[in-house]
Coordinates of C-alpha atoms in Angstrom, one line a residue:
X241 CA -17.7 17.0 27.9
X242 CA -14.9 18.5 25.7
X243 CA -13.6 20.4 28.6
X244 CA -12.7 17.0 30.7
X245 CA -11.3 15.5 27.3
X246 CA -7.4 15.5 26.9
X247 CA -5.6 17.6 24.2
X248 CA -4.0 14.1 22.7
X249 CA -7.5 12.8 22.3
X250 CA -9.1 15.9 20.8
X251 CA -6.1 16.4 18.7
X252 CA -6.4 12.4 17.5
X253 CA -10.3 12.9 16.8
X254 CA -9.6 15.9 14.7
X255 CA -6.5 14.4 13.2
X256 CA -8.8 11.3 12.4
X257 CA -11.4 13.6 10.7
X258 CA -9.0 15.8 8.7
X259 CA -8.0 12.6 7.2
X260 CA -11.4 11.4 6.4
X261 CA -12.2 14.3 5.0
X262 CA -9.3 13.5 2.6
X263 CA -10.0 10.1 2.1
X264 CA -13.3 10.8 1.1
X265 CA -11.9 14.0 -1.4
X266 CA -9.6 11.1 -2.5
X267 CA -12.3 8.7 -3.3
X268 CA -14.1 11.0 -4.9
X269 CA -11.7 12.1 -7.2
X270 CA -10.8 8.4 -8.4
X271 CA -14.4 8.2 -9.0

């Protein structure tokens, strides 16, 4: 299933994650 994914869409998703993972540092931090 990755394999018939496009690049843009895998590089959104990880994009999208790498910025959760922020968020949540973020979050956490303020907390």
């Amino acid at each position: 299933m990755l394999r018939t994914l496009p690049r843009r869409k895998m590089l959104r998703y990880c994009l999208a994650d790498i910025a959760k993972g922020l968020f949540n540092g973020m979050i956490g931090n303020y907390l």
